[in-house]
Coordinates of C-alpha atoms and ligand atoms in Angstrom, one line a residue:
X1 CA 19.6 58.3 54.0
X2 CA 18.7 57.8 57.6
X3 CA 21.2 60.5 58.6
X4 CA 19.5 62.8 56.2
X5 CA 16.1 61.9 57.7
X6 CA 17.3 62.5 61.2
X7 CA 18.8 65.9 60.3
X8 CA 15.6 66.9 58.5
X9 CA 13.3 65.6 61.3
X10 CA 15.4 67.4 64.0
X11 CA 15.1 70.7 62.0
X12 CA 11.4 70.1 61.7
X13 CA 11.1 69.5 65.5
X14 CA 13.2 72.5 66.3
X15 CA 11.1 74.7 64.1
X16 CA 8.0 73.5 65.9
X17 CA 9.4 74.4 69.3
X18 CA 10.2 70.9 70.5
X19 CA 13.1 71.3 72.8
X20 CA 13.7 68.0 74.6
X21 CA 12.9 65.2 72.1
X22 CA 14.9 64.2 69.1
X23 CA 14.2 62.5 65.8
X24 CA 16.5 59.6 66.9
X25 CA 14.3 59.0 70.0
X26 CA 10.9 59.1 68.3
X27 CA 11.8 57.5 65.0
X28 CA 15.1 55.5 65.3
X29 CA 15.2 54.9 61.5
X30 CA 17.6 52.2 60.4
X31 CA 17.8 50.6 63.8
X32 CA 17.6 46.8 63.4
X33 CA 15.2 45.1 65.8
X34 CA 14.3 41.4 66.2
X35 CA 11.0 39.9 66.8
X36 CA 10.3 36.2 66.8
X37 CA 13.5 35.5 64.9
X38 CA 12.8 38.0 62.2
X39 CA 14.7 41.2 61.8
X40 CA 13.2 44.6 61.0
X41 CA 15.1 47.7 59.9
X42 CA 12.9 50.5 61.3
X43 CA 11.5 52.7 58.5
X44 CA 11.0 56.4 58.2
X45 CA 7.6 58.0 58.9
X46 CA 6.3 59.3 55.6
X47 CA 6.6 63.1 55.4
X48 CA 2.8 63.6 55.3
X49 CA 2.7 62.0 58.8
X50 CA 5.4 64.2 60.4
X51 CA 3.0 66.8 61.8
X52 CA 1.0 64.1 63.5
X53 CA 3.5 63.8 66.3
X54 CA 3.6 67.5 67.2
X55 CA 0.6 67.7 69.5
X56 CA 1.8 64.6 71.4
X57 CA 5.3 66.1 71.8
X58 CA 3.6 69.2 73.1
X59 CA 1.9 67.1 75.8
X60 CA 5.3 65.5 76.7
X61 CA 7.1 68.8 76.8
X62 CA 4.4 70.0 79.3
X63 CA 4.7 66.7 81.3
X64 CA 8.5 67.0 81.3
X65 CA 8.2 70.5 82.8
X66 CA 6.1 69.0 85.7
X67 CA 8.1 65.8 86.4
X68 CA 11.6 66.1 84.8
X69 CA 13.2 64.0 82.0
X70 CA 11.2 61.5 80.1
X71 CA 12.6 58.6 78.1
X72 CA 11.1 57.3 74.9
X73 CA 10.5 53.6 74.5
X74 CA 8.7 53.7 71.2
X75 CA 7.4 56.3 68.8
X76 CA 6.8 55.7 65.1
X77 CA 6.2 52.1 63.9
X78 CA 6.0 51.3 60.2
X79 CA 3.1 48.9 59.3
X80 CA 5.3 45.8 59.0
X81 CA 7.0 46.3 62.3
X82 CA 3.7 47.2 64.0
X83 CA 2.2 43.9 62.8
X84 CA 5.2 41.9 64.0
X85 CA 4.9 43.4 67.5
X86 CA 1.1 42.6 67.6
X87 CA 0.1 46.3 67.4
X88 CA -3.4 47.2 66.5
X89 CA -4.0 47.8 62.8
X90 CA -5.2 51.3 63.6
X91 CA -2.3 51.9 66.0
X92 CA -1.6 55.5 66.8
X93 CA 2.1 54.6 66.5
X94 CA 1.6 53.8 62.8
X95 CA -0.1 57.2 62.4
X96 CA 3.0 58.7 64.1
X97 CA 0.8 60.2 66.8
X98 CA 1.8 58.0 69.8
X99 CA 4.7 57.8 72.2
X100 CA 5.5 55.2 74.8
X101 CA 7.7 56.7 77.5
X102 CA 8.9 56.3 81.1
X103 CA 10.6 58.3 83.8
X104 CA 13.4 57.3 86.2
X105 CA 11.6 58.9 89.2
X106 CA 7.9 58.4 88.6
X107 CA 5.9 55.2 88.1
X108 CA 3.7 54.8 85.1
X109 CA 0.5 55.3 87.1
X110 CA 2.0 58.5 88.6
X111 CA 2.9 59.8 85.2
X112 CA -0.6 59.0 83.9
X113 CA -2.2 60.8 86.9
X114 CA -0.2 64.0 86.1
X115 CA -1.4 63.7 82.4
X116 CA -5.0 63.8 83.7
X117 CA -4.3 67.4 84.9
X118 CA -3.3 68.5 81.3
X119 CA -5.5 71.2 80.0
X120 CA -6.6 69.0 77.0
X121 CA -6.6 65.7 78.8
X122 CA -9.9 64.8 77.2
X123 CA -8.2 64.7 73.8
X124 CA -5.7 62.1 74.9
X125 CA -5.3 58.3 74.6
X126 CA -3.4 57.1 77.7
X127 CA -2.4 53.6 78.4
X128 CA -0.7 52.4 81.6
X129 CA 1.7 49.5 81.3
X130 CA 4.0 47.9 83.9
X131 CA 7.2 49.7 82.6
X132 CA 5.9 52.7 80.5
X133 CA 3.0 55.0 79.6
X134 CA 1.4 55.3 76.1
X135 CA 0.1 58.7 75.1
X136 CA -1.4 59.9 71.9
X137 CA -3.5 62.9 70.9
X138 CA -6.3 61.1 69.0
X139 CA -8.9 63.7 69.8
X140 CA -7.0 66.3 67.8
X141 CA -7.5 64.1 64.8
X142 CA -11.3 63.6 65.2
X143 CA -11.0 60.2 66.7
X144 CA -13.0 59.1 69.8
X145 CA -11.5 60.6 72.9
X146 CA -10.7 60.3 75.7
X147 CA -9.4 56.8 75.7
X148 CA -7.9 55.1 78.8
X149 CA -6.6 51.6 79.4
Ligands
ZN201 ZN1 1.9 52.9 72.6

């Protein structure tokens, strides 16, 4: 089941021209994670949400071309898991539109500064955290943008 999902999602990403990010990175379905003594088996993003991640991956493919390999901390979050980690109810991760990522060579604030030079930076949500950067493409979906924190 999750193998099937990962195969289908990888084919979907490949068909959309995503070259450097895999299904397993952005939606590690079946992975068991623990939060406050409770376990969660990460769920699949519903198929109607799959396309939501593509504009965000386009941004990350662009960023990768500027700064080199990027490593995904968190992509899709199902609603139960999102609640457990204290995510906002309207989290762009639940919408499968957000990715938290890091680089081995650039600090989060350096990565965020490069994102500001992206052609459509005004459509982005960008959050700088101590160990990673959050990016989403909320403006593409008619939500208020830009957003920075
Ligand atoms: Zn995030």
